[in-house]
Amino acid sequence: MVSQSFIPIQKTSQRPTTTAHLAQTMTLLGLNNLELLEKIQGELANNPALELIDDYRCPTCKRRISKNQLCIFCSYGNNPDLDAPIIFVSSRRDFNNSTYLNPEDIPEDNYSVQKEDLPTYVLKQVATEISSEERILAAHILTGLDEDGLLTTPLEEIARYHHVPFSKVQGVAKLIQRCDPIGVSASSPKEALLVQLSTIKDRHDIDPLLEKAIEVGLDLISRKQYTDLGKLLDVNTQKAEKLAKFISDNLNPFPARAHWGNIRHQSDTITERYRKPDVIIHAQGDKNNPQLIVEIIWPIHGSLKINKDFQKIISELPSDKAKNWNQALEQANLLIKCLNQRNHTLVQLMQILSTLQRDFILQGDTHLKPTTRAKIAKDIGVHESTISRAVSSKTLQLPSGHIIPISKFFDRSLHIRTTMKLIIDNEAVPLSDTKIAKLLSKKGYNIARRTVAKYRAMEGILPAHLRN
DNA sequence: CTATGGCACGGATT
DNA sequence: AATCCGTGCCATAG
C-alpha cells in the first residue's frame, strides 16, 4: 500500500535468534534516546568487554565519517526518487555541541538545550546585568531548579545561606524570571504564569481579569471547570472559557518545557522530560514539494566495539577461570547486536510513517491518516508489541519545530477533531452537534452525533448554546 | 421538542 | 488481559 522506494539499507542485523536476544532488543527498543544513553553508559562502566572507540561511522550504513558530521551518503542519499523520504540514524547531534551541515535547514529550536544546560543558558543571559556577588546568588537559584524550570528551594533559605537581605535575592530572582524561558525560577506554576503575563502586558493590552483568573482560579482552569471559574470572577461561562483559552494558548506553567506543539494539557499526562526529541524531521528543497529528511537521534559518538585486548586475555585464560568473563563477552556482543536491531527497526518504522504521514508532517493535523500500530507491524513484518515499544515514550520534532510524541501518528480521530475545530471556528451561528455531524459527513467523516459531543469535550469546546 | 451529558456496552487496539 | 473508543439509550434542561 505504501510505495516502498526505500534507500537500500545494509542488512546489518538479523532477526533475533535467541530468547535473550529478543528480550534485550525489546527492552532497548522501548527506551528513548536519553534512557538509551544512560543504558549504554551503564554497560560501558560495568562491562570491561565493551569499549567505545574513536571510530566515527555512520550508524546507518557504517561508512566512516568525521565527528559531528552527517553521513553524506545517507543524509543526501544518492536516492534518485525525491518523493521518498531519506531516513537515517544520526549521531551528529552531540549532547553538548552540535554542528549542522546546513544551519538554515535547522529550525529554531529551544529544545536542543539539554536539561543540565538550562542553568548555564539562563546564567549567561543575566551575567552581564549583575554584579559578581549577585551572580553567586543567581547560580544558587538556578541550581535549585527542577525539571520544569521551577524553583524548589525557597528564596528565604538562599538569603539566609548567603547572609544577604531577602530583597536582594528576590531582586535577582525577578531578573532571572524575565530571561528566556520566561518565568524560569518561579516558585510555582501560578507565579510562572503571572510573570509571563506581565511581560506580555508590557507590549500588548490584555484583559485585567486574566491576572485575577490565574491568581484565584488556576486549578479550576486546569480542570476545565469554566462555569465555576466564571462564578468566581463574576463573569459568564463563555468569558471564563475565553480567558482560560488565552492562558493555555499563550502561557506556559512549566517554563523549562518549550511549547509542545498544541498538545493538550490533559491534567497529568505531561510527564515528558525536557529533552531532545528522539527523531527530527527536516523538510528540504522545493517549498511546494520538499523532500523529507528523517534523522533518528543516536545518543553516542564513536563505535561500540568488543575490546580486543580484553578478548585476547580471556582467550588465554584457563577455561574454568574464563567463565565469568566469557559471559561478559557474550553480553557485550549481544548488546551491540541488539542496538543494531533497534536502529534497524526504528529506521523501518520511520520509513513507513514518514511516507504514509507525509501530508500530516508538512501540513498539519487535518492531514493525519489514522493508522494503527498493528497495521504498521504487519507492513514491516514484526510483532505489534515491537511497534508499540518503538513508539512509546519517544518524541519527534516536526519541520515546524514543534515536538510531538510519536504516538500522535496513531491518533485515531485527530484529523476529524481538527476539521471539526475548523468548522466551529468559522461558524456564523453556533452549530448544534447534529449539524456539525452532518457537515462532517459531507466531508466524508461519518461519525455519530454523540461522537461529535465527545470530540468537543476532548478539545474543550463548549456546547452550542454556550458559544456565540 | 431539541440539545446535550452520563452511563454502559461491545468491539478494536495495545 | 487491560484499556481505549465510538455509539446507543436515557434522563435532564431549556
CSV table of C-alpha atoms (C1' of nucleotides) in Angstrom, one decimal:
chain,number,residue,atom,x,y,z
A,1,MET,CA,0.0,0.0,0.0
A,2,VAL,CA,2.8,2.4,0.9
A,3,SER,CA,5.1,3.0,-2.1
A,4,GLN,CA,8.2,1.5,-0.9
A,5,SER,CA,11.1,3.1,-2.7
A,6,PHE,CA,13.5,2.9,0.1
A,7,ILE,CA,17.1,3.7,0.1
A,8,PRO,CA,18.9,0.4,0.4
A,9,ILE,CA,19.7,-0.3,3.9
A,10,GLN,CA,22.5,-2.7,4.6
A,11,LYS,CA,21.4,-5.8,6.3
A,12,THR,CA,23.5,-5.3,9.3
A,13,SER,CA,21.2,-7.2,11.6
A,14,GLN,CA,19.4,-10.4,11.5
A,15,ARG,CA,16.2,-11.2,13.2
A,16,PRO,CA,16.6,-12.1,16.9
A,17,THR,CA,17.5,-15.7,17.2
A,18,THR,CA,17.7,-16.5,20.8
A,19,THR,CA,15.3,-15.5,23.5
A,20,ALA,CA,17.9,-13.4,25.2
A,21,HIS,CA,18.5,-11.5,22.0
A,22,LEU,CA,14.8,-11.0,21.7
A,23,ALA,CA,14.3,-9.9,25.2
A,24,GLN,CA,17.1,-7.3,25.1
A,25,THR,CA,16.1,-6.0,21.7
A,26,MET,CA,12.6,-5.4,23.1
A,27,THR,CA,14.0,-3.5,26.1
A,28,LEU,CA,16.2,-1.3,24.1
A,29,LEU,CA,13.5,-0.5,21.6
A,30,GLY,CA,11.4,0.8,24.4
A,31,LEU,CA,14.0,3.3,25.5
A,32,ASN,CA,14.2,6.9,24.3
A,33,ASN,CA,17.5,8.5,23.5
A,34,LEU,CA,18.1,9.8,27.0
A,35,GLU,CA,17.4,6.4,28.6
A,36,LEU,CA,19.4,4.7,25.9
A,37,LEU,CA,22.4,6.9,26.6
A,38,GLU,CA,22.1,6.0,30.3
A,39,LYS,CA,21.9,2.4,29.5
A,40,ILE,CA,24.9,2.4,27.2
A,41,GLN,CA,27.0,4.4,29.6
A,42,GLY,CA,26.0,1.9,32.3
A,43,GLU,CA,27.1,-1.0,30.2
A,44,LEU,CA,30.3,0.7,29.4
A,45,ALA,CA,31.1,1.2,33.0
A,46,ASN,CA,30.2,-2.3,34.1
A,47,ASN,CA,31.4,-4.4,31.2
A,48,PRO,CA,35.1,-4.5,30.5
A,49,ALA,CA,34.5,-6.4,27.3
A,50,LEU,CA,32.8,-3.3,25.8
A,51,GLU,CA,34.6,-0.2,24.7
A,52,LEU,CA,33.7,3.0,22.9
A,53,ILE,CA,36.4,3.8,20.3
A,54,ASP,CA,37.0,6.9,18.3
A,55,ASP,CA,35.9,5.4,15.1
A,56,TYR,CA,33.2,7.5,13.7
A,57,ARG,CA,30.9,5.7,11.4
A,58,CYS,CA,27.5,6.4,10.1
A,59,PRO,CA,25.2,4.3,12.3
A,60,THR,CA,23.1,3.6,9.3
A,61,CYS,CA,25.5,2.5,6.6
A,62,LYS,CA,28.7,2.0,8.5
A,63,ARG,CA,30.7,4.3,6.3
A,64,ARG,CA,33.4,6.2,8.0
A,65,ILE,CA,32.6,9.8,8.8
A,66,SER,CA,34.2,12.5,10.9
A,67,LYS,CA,32.9,13.5,14.3
A,68,ASN,CA,29.8,15.6,14.3
A,69,GLN,CA,29.2,15.2,10.7
A,70,LEU,CA,26.4,13.7,8.8
A,71,CYS,CA,27.0,10.8,6.6
A,72,ILE,CA,27.0,12.2,3.1
A,73,PHE,CA,25.6,9.0,1.6
A,74,CYS,CA,22.8,8.7,4.0
A,75,SER,CA,21.8,12.3,4.6
A,76,TYR,CA,21.8,13.3,0.9
A,77,GLY,CA,21.4,9.7,-0.1
A,78,ASN,CA,22.1,9.0,-3.7
A,79,ASN,CA,18.5,8.4,-3.9
A,80,PRO,CA,17.0,9.4,-7.3
A,81,ASP,CA,13.5,9.3,-6.0
A,82,LEU,CA,12.9,12.7,-4.5
A,83,ASP,CA,9.5,11.8,-3.2
A,84,ALA,CA,10.9,9.2,-0.9
A,85,PRO,CA,12.0,10.4,2.4
A,86,ILE,CA,15.6,9.9,3.5
A,87,ILE,CA,15.9,8.1,6.7
A,88,PHE,CA,19.0,7.6,8.7
A,89,VAL,CA,20.3,7.2,12.2
A,90,SER,CA,22.4,10.2,13.1
A,91,SER,CA,24.9,10.7,15.8
A,92,ARG,CA,25.8,14.2,14.7
A,93,ARG,CA,24.0,15.9,17.4
A,94,ASP,CA,26.2,15.6,20.3
A,95,PHE,CA,24.6,16.2,23.6
A,96,ASN,CA,26.9,19.1,24.3
A,97,ASN,CA,27.8,20.6,21.0
A,98,SER,CA,26.3,20.1,17.6
A,99,THR,CA,27.3,21.2,14.2
A,100,TYR,CA,24.9,21.4,11.4
A,101,LEU,CA,25.8,21.0,7.8
A,102,ASN,CA,23.2,23.5,6.7
A,103,PRO,CA,22.4,25.9,9.5
A,104,GLU,CA,19.5,27.4,7.6
A,105,ASP,CA,17.9,24.0,7.4
A,106,ILE,CA,17.7,23.6,11.1
A,107,PRO,CA,14.5,25.0,12.6
A,108,GLU,CA,14.8,27.3,15.5
A,109,ASP,CA,14.5,25.1,18.5
A,110,ASN,CA,14.9,25.8,22.1
A,111,TYR,CA,14.5,22.2,22.7
A,112,SER,CA,18.1,21.4,21.9
A,113,VAL,CA,19.3,22.8,25.2
A,114,GLN,CA,19.6,19.8,27.4
A,115,LYS,CA,18.2,19.8,30.9
A,116,GLU,CA,21.6,20.4,32.6
A,117,ASP,CA,22.2,23.2,30.3
A,118,LEU,CA,19.3,25.3,31.4
A,119,PRO,CA,21.1,26.9,34.4
A,120,THR,CA,24.0,27.8,32.2
A,121,TYR,CA,21.8,29.1,29.5
A,122,VAL,CA,20.0,31.4,31.8
A,123,LEU,CA,23.0,32.4,33.7
A,124,LYS,CA,24.6,33.7,30.5
A,125,GLN,CA,21.7,35.9,29.9
A,126,VAL,CA,21.8,37.6,33.3
A,127,ALA,CA,25.6,37.6,33.7
A,128,THR,CA,26.1,41.0,32.1
A,129,GLU,CA,23.4,42.7,34.1
A,130,ILE,CA,24.5,41.8,37.6
A,131,SER,CA,27.5,42.1,39.9
A,132,SER,CA,29.7,39.2,40.7
A,133,GLU,CA,28.2,38.9,44.2
A,134,GLU,CA,24.7,38.7,42.7
A,135,ARG,CA,26.0,36.1,40.2
A,136,ILE,CA,26.6,33.7,43.1
A,137,LEU,CA,23.0,34.1,44.2
A,138,ALA,CA,21.9,33.6,40.6
A,139,ALA,CA,23.9,30.4,40.3
A,140,HIS,CA,22.5,29.2,43.6
A,141,ILE,CA,18.9,29.9,42.5
A,142,LEU,CA,19.5,28.2,39.1
A,143,THR,CA,20.9,25.0,40.6
A,144,GLY,CA,17.7,24.7,42.6
A,145,LEU,CA,15.5,24.4,39.6
A,146,ASP,CA,13.5,21.2,39.0
A,147,GLU,CA,12.8,19.7,35.6
A,148,ASP,CA,10.0,22.1,34.9
A,149,GLY,CA,12.2,25.1,35.5
A,150,LEU,CA,10.5,25.9,38.7
A,151,LEU,CA,12.4,26.8,41.9
A,152,THR,CA,12.1,24.3,44.7
A,153,THR,CA,14.2,25.9,47.3
A,154,PRO,CA,12.6,28.9,49.0
A,155,LEU,CA,14.3,32.3,48.4
A,156,GLU,CA,14.4,32.9,52.1
A,157,GLU,CA,16.6,29.9,52.5
A,158,ILE,CA,19.0,31.1,49.9
A,159,ALA,CA,19.2,34.6,51.5
A,160,ARG,CA,19.9,33.0,54.9
A,161,TYR,CA,22.6,30.8,53.4
A,162,HIS,CA,24.5,33.7,51.9
A,163,HIS,CA,23.7,36.2,54.7
A,164,VAL,CA,22.2,38.7,52.4
A,165,PRO,CA,18.9,40.5,52.7
A,166,PHE,CA,15.9,38.7,51.3
A,167,SER,CA,15.1,41.6,49.0
A,168,LYS,CA,18.4,41.2,47.3
A,169,VAL,CA,17.8,37.5,46.4
A,170,GLN,CA,14.3,38.5,45.3
A,171,GLY,CA,15.7,41.1,43.0
A,172,VAL,CA,18.0,38.5,41.4
A,173,ALA,CA,15.1,36.1,41.1
A,174,LYS,CA,13.0,38.7,39.4
A,175,LEU,CA,15.7,39.3,36.9
A,176,ILE,CA,16.1,35.6,36.1
A,177,GLN,CA,12.4,35.2,35.7
A,178,ARG,CA,12.4,37.6,32.8
A,179,CYS,CA,15.0,35.6,31.0
A,180,ASP,CA,14.2,33.0,28.3
A,181,PRO,CA,12.4,30.8,29.1
A,182,ILE,CA,10.3,33.4,30.7
A,183,GLY,CA,9.1,32.6,34.2
A,184,VAL,CA,12.1,30.3,34.9
A,185,SER,CA,12.8,30.0,38.6
A,186,ALA,CA,9.3,30.9,39.6
A,187,SER,CA,8.3,29.1,42.7
A,188,SER,CA,5.0,27.7,41.3
A,189,PRO,CA,3.2,27.3,38.1
A,190,LYS,CA,1.0,30.2,39.2
A,191,GLU,CA,3.9,32.5,39.7
A,192,ALA,CA,5.4,31.5,36.3
A,193,LEU,CA,2.2,32.3,34.6
A,194,LEU,CA,1.9,35.7,36.3
A,195,VAL,CA,5.5,36.6,35.3
A,196,GLN,CA,4.8,35.6,31.7
A,197,LEU,CA,1.6,37.6,31.7
A,198,SER,CA,3.3,40.7,33.0
A,199,THR,CA,5.9,40.5,30.2
A,200,ILE,CA,3.2,40.3,27.7
A,201,LYS,CA,1.5,43.2,29.3
A,202,ASP,CA,4.5,45.4,28.5
A,203,ARG,CA,3.8,45.0,24.8
A,204,HIS,CA,0.1,44.3,24.5
A,205,ASP,CA,-3.1,45.3,26.1
A,206,ILE,CA,-4.5,42.4,28.0
A,207,ASP,CA,-7.6,41.8,29.9
A,208,PRO,CA,-7.0,42.7,33.6
A,209,LEU,CA,-9.2,39.8,34.5
A,210,LEU,CA,-6.5,37.3,33.3
A,211,GLU,CA,-4.4,38.1,36.3
A,212,LYS,CA,-7.2,37.5,38.7
A,213,ALA,CA,-8.1,34.3,36.9
A,214,ILE,CA,-4.6,32.9,37.4
A,215,GLU,CA,-4.5,34.2,40.9
A,216,VAL,CA,-7.6,32.6,42.2
A,217,GLY,CA,-8.9,30.2,39.6
A,218,LEU,CA,-5.9,28.2,38.4
A,219,ASP,CA,-7.0,24.8,39.5
A,220,LEU,CA,-10.4,25.5,38.1
A,221,ILE,CA,-8.8,26.3,34.7
A,222,SER,CA,-6.7,23.2,34.7
A,223,ARG,CA,-9.8,21.2,35.4
A,224,LYS,CA,-11.7,23.0,32.7
A,225,GLN,CA,-14.5,24.0,35.1
A,226,TYR,CA,-15.3,27.1,33.3
A,227,THR,CA,-18.7,27.6,34.8
A,228,ASP,CA,-17.2,27.7,38.3
A,229,LEU,CA,-14.4,29.9,37.1
A,230,GLY,CA,-17.0,32.3,35.7
A,231,LYS,CA,-18.8,32.4,39.0
A,232,LEU,CA,-15.6,33.1,40.9
A,233,LEU,CA,-14.7,36.0,38.6
A,234,ASP,CA,-18.2,37.2,38.3
A,235,VAL,CA,-18.4,36.8,34.5
A,236,ASN,CA,-20.3,34.4,32.3
A,237,THR,CA,-19.0,31.0,31.3
A,238,GLN,CA,-18.1,32.0,27.8
A,239,LYS,CA,-15.9,34.8,29.0
A,240,ALA,CA,-14.3,32.5,31.6
A,241,GLU,CA,-13.6,30.0,28.8
A,242,LYS,CA,-12.0,32.7,26.7
A,243,LEU,CA,-9.7,33.7,29.5
A,244,ALA,CA,-8.7,30.1,30.0
A,245,LYS,CA,-8.0,29.7,26.3
A,246,PHE,CA,-5.8,32.7,26.3
A,247,ILE,CA,-3.9,31.3,29.2
A,248,SER,CA,-3.3,27.9,27.7
A,249,ASP,CA,-2.5,29.3,24.3
A,250,ASN,CA,0.0,31.9,25.3
A,251,LEU,CA,1.4,31.0,28.7
A,252,ASN,CA,3.3,28.0,30.0
A,253,PRO,CA,3.1,26.9,33.6
A,254,PHE,CA,6.3,25.0,33.3
A,255,PRO,CA,8.9,27.3,31.8
A,256,ALA,CA,11.5,24.7,31.1
A,257,ARG,CA,9.2,23.0,28.7
A,258,ALA,CA,9.0,24.8,25.5
A,259,HIS,CA,5.7,24.8,23.8
A,260,TRP,CA,4.8,21.3,23.0
A,261,GLY,CA,3.0,21.5,19.7
A,262,ASN,CA,-0.5,22.0,20.6
A,263,ILE,CA,-0.5,19.1,22.9
A,264,ARG,CA,-3.5,19.1,25.2
A,265,HIS,CA,-2.5,19.7,28.8
A,266,GLN,CA,-4.6,16.8,30.0
A,267,SER,CA,-4.1,17.2,33.7
A,268,ASP,CA,-1.2,15.0,34.5
A,269,THR,CA,0.0,13.4,31.3
A,270,ILE,CA,2.7,16.0,30.9
A,271,THR,CA,5.4,13.8,32.4
A,272,GLU,CA,7.7,14.0,29.4
A,273,ARG,CA,11.0,15.3,30.3
A,274,TYR,CA,12.6,18.5,28.9
A,275,ARG,CA,14.9,16.9,26.4
A,276,LYS,CA,15.8,16.5,22.9
A,277,PRO,CA,13.5,14.7,20.6
A,278,ASP,CA,14.3,11.2,19.5
A,279,VAL,CA,13.6,11.8,15.9
A,280,ILE,CA,13.9,15.0,13.9
A,281,ILE,CA,12.3,15.6,10.6
A,282,HIS,CA,13.5,18.3,8.2
A,283,ALA,CA,12.0,19.4,5.0
A,284,GLN,CA,14.5,20.3,2.4
A,285,GLY,CA,14.4,21.7,-1.1
A,286,ASP,CA,11.4,22.9,-3.1
A,287,LYS,CA,8.9,24.6,-0.8
A,288,ASN,CA,6.0,23.1,-2.6
A,289,ASN,CA,7.3,19.6,-2.8
A,290,PRO,CA,10.1,19.3,-0.3
A,291,GLN,CA,12.0,16.1,0.5
A,292,LEU,CA,11.7,14.8,4.0
A,293,ILE,CA,14.9,14.1,5.9
A,294,VAL,CA,14.4,12.0,8.9
A,295,GLU,CA,17.1,11.9,11.5
A,296,ILE,CA,16.9,9.3,14.2
A,297,ILE,CA,19.0,10.6,17.0
A,298,TRP,CA,21.7,8.3,18.3
A,299,PRO,CA,23.0,9.4,21.6
A,300,ILE,CA,26.6,8.4,21.4
A,301,HIS,CA,29.6,9.1,19.2
A,302,GLY,CA,32.2,6.7,18.1
A,303,SER,CA,31.6,3.0,17.7
A,304,LEU,CA,30.8,0.4,20.3
A,305,LYS,CA,33.2,-2.5,19.9
A,306,ILE,CA,34.4,-5.5,21.7
A,307,ASN,CA,37.6,-4.7,23.5
A,308,LYS,CA,40.2,-6.8,21.5
A,309,ASP,CA,42.8,-6.7,24.3
A,310,PHE,CA,40.2,-8.0,26.7
A,311,GLN,CA,39.1,-10.7,24.3
A,312,LYS,CA,42.7,-11.8,23.8
A,313,ILE,CA,43.5,-12.0,27.5
A,314,ILE,CA,40.3,-14.0,28.1
A,315,SER,CA,41.1,-16.5,25.4
A,316,GLU,CA,44.4,-17.3,27.1
A,317,LEU,CA,42.9,-17.9,30.4
A,318,PRO,CA,42.2,-21.5,31.5
A,319,SER,CA,38.6,-22.3,30.8
A,320,ASP,CA,37.4,-22.6,34.3
A,321,LYS,CA,38.6,-19.1,35.2
A,322,ALA,CA,37.4,-17.5,32.0
A,323,LYS,CA,33.8,-18.5,32.5
A,324,ASN,CA,32.5,-15.2,34.1
A,325,TRP,CA,34.5,-13.1,31.6
A,326,ASN,CA,33.2,-15.1,28.7
A,327,GLN,CA,29.8,-14.2,29.9
A,328,ALA,CA,30.7,-10.5,29.9
A,329,LEU,CA,31.9,-11.0,26.3
A,330,GLU,CA,28.6,-12.6,25.3
A,331,GLN,CA,26.7,-9.8,26.9
A,332,ALA,CA,28.7,-7.2,25.1
A,333,ASN,CA,28.3,-8.9,21.8
A,334,LEU,CA,24.6,-9.2,22.4
A,335,LEU,CA,24.2,-5.6,23.3
A,336,ILE,CA,25.9,-4.5,20.1
A,337,LYS,CA,23.7,-6.7,18.0
A,338,CYS,CA,20.6,-5.6,19.8
A,339,LEU,CA,21.4,-1.9,19.3
A,340,ASN,CA,21.8,-2.6,15.6
A,341,GLN,CA,18.5,-4.3,15.7
A,342,ARG,CA,16.9,-1.3,17.4
A,343,ASN,CA,18.2,1.1,14.9
A,344,HIS,CA,17.1,-1.1,12.1
A,345,THR,CA,13.5,-1.3,13.4
A,346,LEU,CA,13.4,2.4,14.0
A,347,VAL,CA,14.5,3.2,10.5
A,348,GLN,CA,11.9,0.9,9.1
A,349,LEU,CA,9.3,2.4,11.3
A,350,MET,CA,10.1,5.9,10.3
A,351,GLN,CA,10.3,4.9,6.7
A,352,ILE,CA,6.7,3.8,6.7
A,353,LEU,CA,5.5,6.6,9.0
A,354,SER,CA,7.1,9.4,7.1
A,355,THR,CA,5.9,8.1,3.8
A,356,LEU,CA,2.4,7.5,4.9
A,357,GLN,CA,2.1,10.6,7.0
A,358,ARG,CA,3.9,13.0,4.7
A,359,ASP,CA,1.0,15.3,4.4
A,360,PHE,CA,0.5,15.4,8.1
A,361,ILE,CA,4.1,16.2,8.7
A,362,LEU,CA,4.1,19.1,6.2
A,363,GLN,CA,0.6,20.4,6.5
A,364,GLY,CA,-0.6,19.7,10.0
A,365,ASP,CA,-3.2,17.9,12.0
A,366,THR,CA,-6.1,17.8,9.4
A,367,HIS,CA,-4.0,15.6,7.2
A,368,LEU,CA,-3.3,12.9,9.7
A,369,LYS,CA,-4.2,9.5,8.3
A,370,PRO,CA,-5.4,7.3,11.0
A,371,THR,CA,-3.3,4.1,11.3
A,372,THR,CA,-2.8,1.6,14.0
A,373,ARG,CA,0.3,0.1,15.4
A,374,ALA,CA,-0.9,-3.3,14.3
A,375,LYS,CA,-1.1,-2.2,10.6
A,376,ILE,CA,2.4,-0.9,10.6
A,377,ALA,CA,3.6,-4.0,12.3
A,378,LYS,CA,2.1,-6.0,9.5
A,379,ASP,CA,3.8,-3.9,6.9
A,380,ILE,CA,7.2,-4.3,8.4
A,381,GLY,CA,6.6,-7.9,9.4
A,382,VAL,CA,7.2,-7.6,13.1
A,383,HIS,CA,5.1,-8.2,16.1
A,384,GLU,CA,2.7,-5.5,17.2
A,385,SER,CA,4.3,-5.1,20.6
A,386,THR,CA,7.5,-4.2,18.8
A,387,ILE,CA,5.9,-1.2,17.2
A,388,SER,CA,4.2,-0.4,20.4
A,389,ARG,CA,7.6,-0.2,22.2
A,390,ALA,CA,9.2,1.7,19.4
A,391,VAL,CA,6.6,4.3,19.5
A,392,SER,CA,6.2,4.6,23.2
A,393,SER,CA,7.9,7.3,25.2
A,394,LYS,CA,9.6,8.8,22.1
A,395,THR,CA,9.2,12.3,20.7
A,396,LEU,CA,9.6,13.7,17.3
A,397,GLN,CA,10.4,17.2,16.0
A,398,LEU,CA,8.5,18.3,13.0
A,399,PRO,CA,9.9,20.6,10.4
A,400,SER,CA,7.9,23.3,12.0
A,401,GLY,CA,9.9,22.9,15.2
A,402,HIS,CA,7.1,21.5,17.2
A,403,ILE,CA,7.8,18.5,19.3
A,404,ILE,CA,5.1,15.9,19.4
A,405,PRO,CA,5.0,12.4,20.9
A,406,ILE,CA,5.4,9.8,18.1
A,407,SER,CA,2.2,8.2,19.4
A,408,LYS,CA,0.3,11.2,17.8
A,409,PHE,CA,0.9,9.5,14.5
A,410,PHE,CA,-1.6,6.9,15.7
A,411,ASP,CA,-4.3,9.2,16.9
A,412,ARG,CA,-7.4,7.8,15.5
A,413,SER,CA,-9.5,10.9,15.4
A,414,LEU,CA,-7.2,13.9,15.4
A,415,HIS,CA,-7.9,14.8,11.8
A,416,ILE,CA,-11.7,14.7,12.4
A,417,ARG,CA,-11.3,16.8,15.6
A,418,THR,CA,-9.2,19.4,13.8
A,419,THR,CA,-11.7,19.7,10.9
A,420,MET,CA,-14.4,20.0,13.5
A,421,LYS,CA,-12.5,22.8,15.2
A,422,LEU,CA,-12.2,24.5,11.8
A,423,ILE,CA,-15.9,24.3,11.3
A,424,ILE,CA,-16.6,25.7,14.7
A,425,ASP,CA,-14.1,28.4,14.3
A,426,ASN,CA,-15.7,29.5,11.1
A,427,GLU,CA,-19.3,29.1,12.1
A,428,ALA,CA,-21.5,32.2,11.8
A,429,VAL,CA,-24.1,31.0,14.3
A,430,PRO,CA,-23.3,28.3,16.9
A,431,LEU,CA,-24.0,25.0,15.3
A,432,SER,CA,-25.6,22.1,17.2
A,433,ASP,CA,-23.8,18.8,17.5
A,434,THR,CA,-26.2,17.3,15.0
A,435,LYS,CA,-25.5,20.0,12.4
A,436,ILE,CA,-21.8,19.6,12.9
A,437,ALA,CA,-22.1,15.9,12.4
A,438,LYS,CA,-23.9,16.5,9.1
A,439,LEU,CA,-21.3,18.9,7.9
A,440,LEU,CA,-18.6,16.4,8.8
A,441,SER,CA,-20.2,13.6,7.0
A,442,LYS,CA,-20.3,15.8,3.9
A,443,LYS,CA,-16.6,15.9,4.2
A,444,GLY,CA,-16.5,12.2,4.4
A,445,TYR,CA,-16.3,11.7,8.1
A,446,ASN,CA,-19.3,9.7,9.2
A,447,ILE,CA,-19.5,9.9,12.9
A,448,ALA,CA,-22.4,9.9,15.2
A,449,ARG,CA,-23.8,12.9,16.8
A,450,ARG,CA,-22.8,11.6,20.2
A,451,THR,CA,-19.2,11.3,19.0
A,452,VAL,CA,-19.2,15.0,18.0
A,453,ALA,CA,-20.0,15.8,21.5
A,454,LYS,CA,-17.2,13.6,22.8
A,455,TYR,CA,-14.7,15.3,20.4
A,456,ARG,CA,-15.9,18.7,21.5
A,457,ALA,CA,-15.3,17.7,25.1
A,458,MET,CA,-11.8,16.5,24.2
A,459,GLU,CA,-11.0,19.8,22.6
A,460,GLY,CA,-12.5,21.8,25.5
A,461,ILE,CA,-15.1,23.4,23.2
A,462,LEU,CA,-18.4,24.5,24.8
A,463,PRO,CA,-21.8,23.2,23.7
A,464,ALA,CA,-23.6,25.3,21.1
A,465,HIS,CA,-25.8,27.3,23.4
A,466,LEU,CA,-22.9,28.5,25.4
A,467,ARG,CA,-20.9,29.6,22.4
A,468,ASN,CA,-21.5,32.7,20.3
B,1,DC,C1',-39.4,19.0,21.2
B,2,DT,C1',-34.3,19.8,20.8
B,3,DA,C1',-29.7,19.7,22.5
B,4,DT,C1',-26.5,17.6,25.4
B,5,DG,C1',-24.2,14.9,29.0
B,6,DG,C1',-23.9,10.4,31.7
B,7,DC,C1',-23.7,5.6,31.6
B,8,DA,C1',-22.7,1.3,29.7
B,9,DC,C1',-21.9,-2.0,26.1
B,10,DG,C1',-19.1,-4.2,22.6
B,11,DG,C1',-15.5,-4.3,19.6
B,12,DA,C1',-11.0,-2.8,18.4
B,13,DT,C1',-6.4,-1.8,20.0
B,14,DT,C1',-2.4,-2.2,22.8
C,1,DA,C1',-5.9,-9.2,29.8
C,2,DA,C1',-6.5,-4.4,30.1
C,3,DT,C1',-7.6,-0.3,28.0
C,4,DC,C1',-9.5,2.8,24.7
C,5,DC,C1',-13.1,4.4,21.7
C,6,DG,C1',-17.4,5.0,19.2
C,7,DT,C1',-22.0,4.6,19.8
C,8,DG,C1',-26.9,4.0,21.5
C,9,DC,C1',-30.1,4.8,25.0
C,10,DC,C1',-32.0,7.6,28.5
C,11,DA,C1',-32.6,11.5,31.7
C,12,DT,C1',-32.5,16.2,32.2
C,13,DA,C1',-32.5,21.1,31.0
C,14,DG,C1',-34.0,24.7,28.2
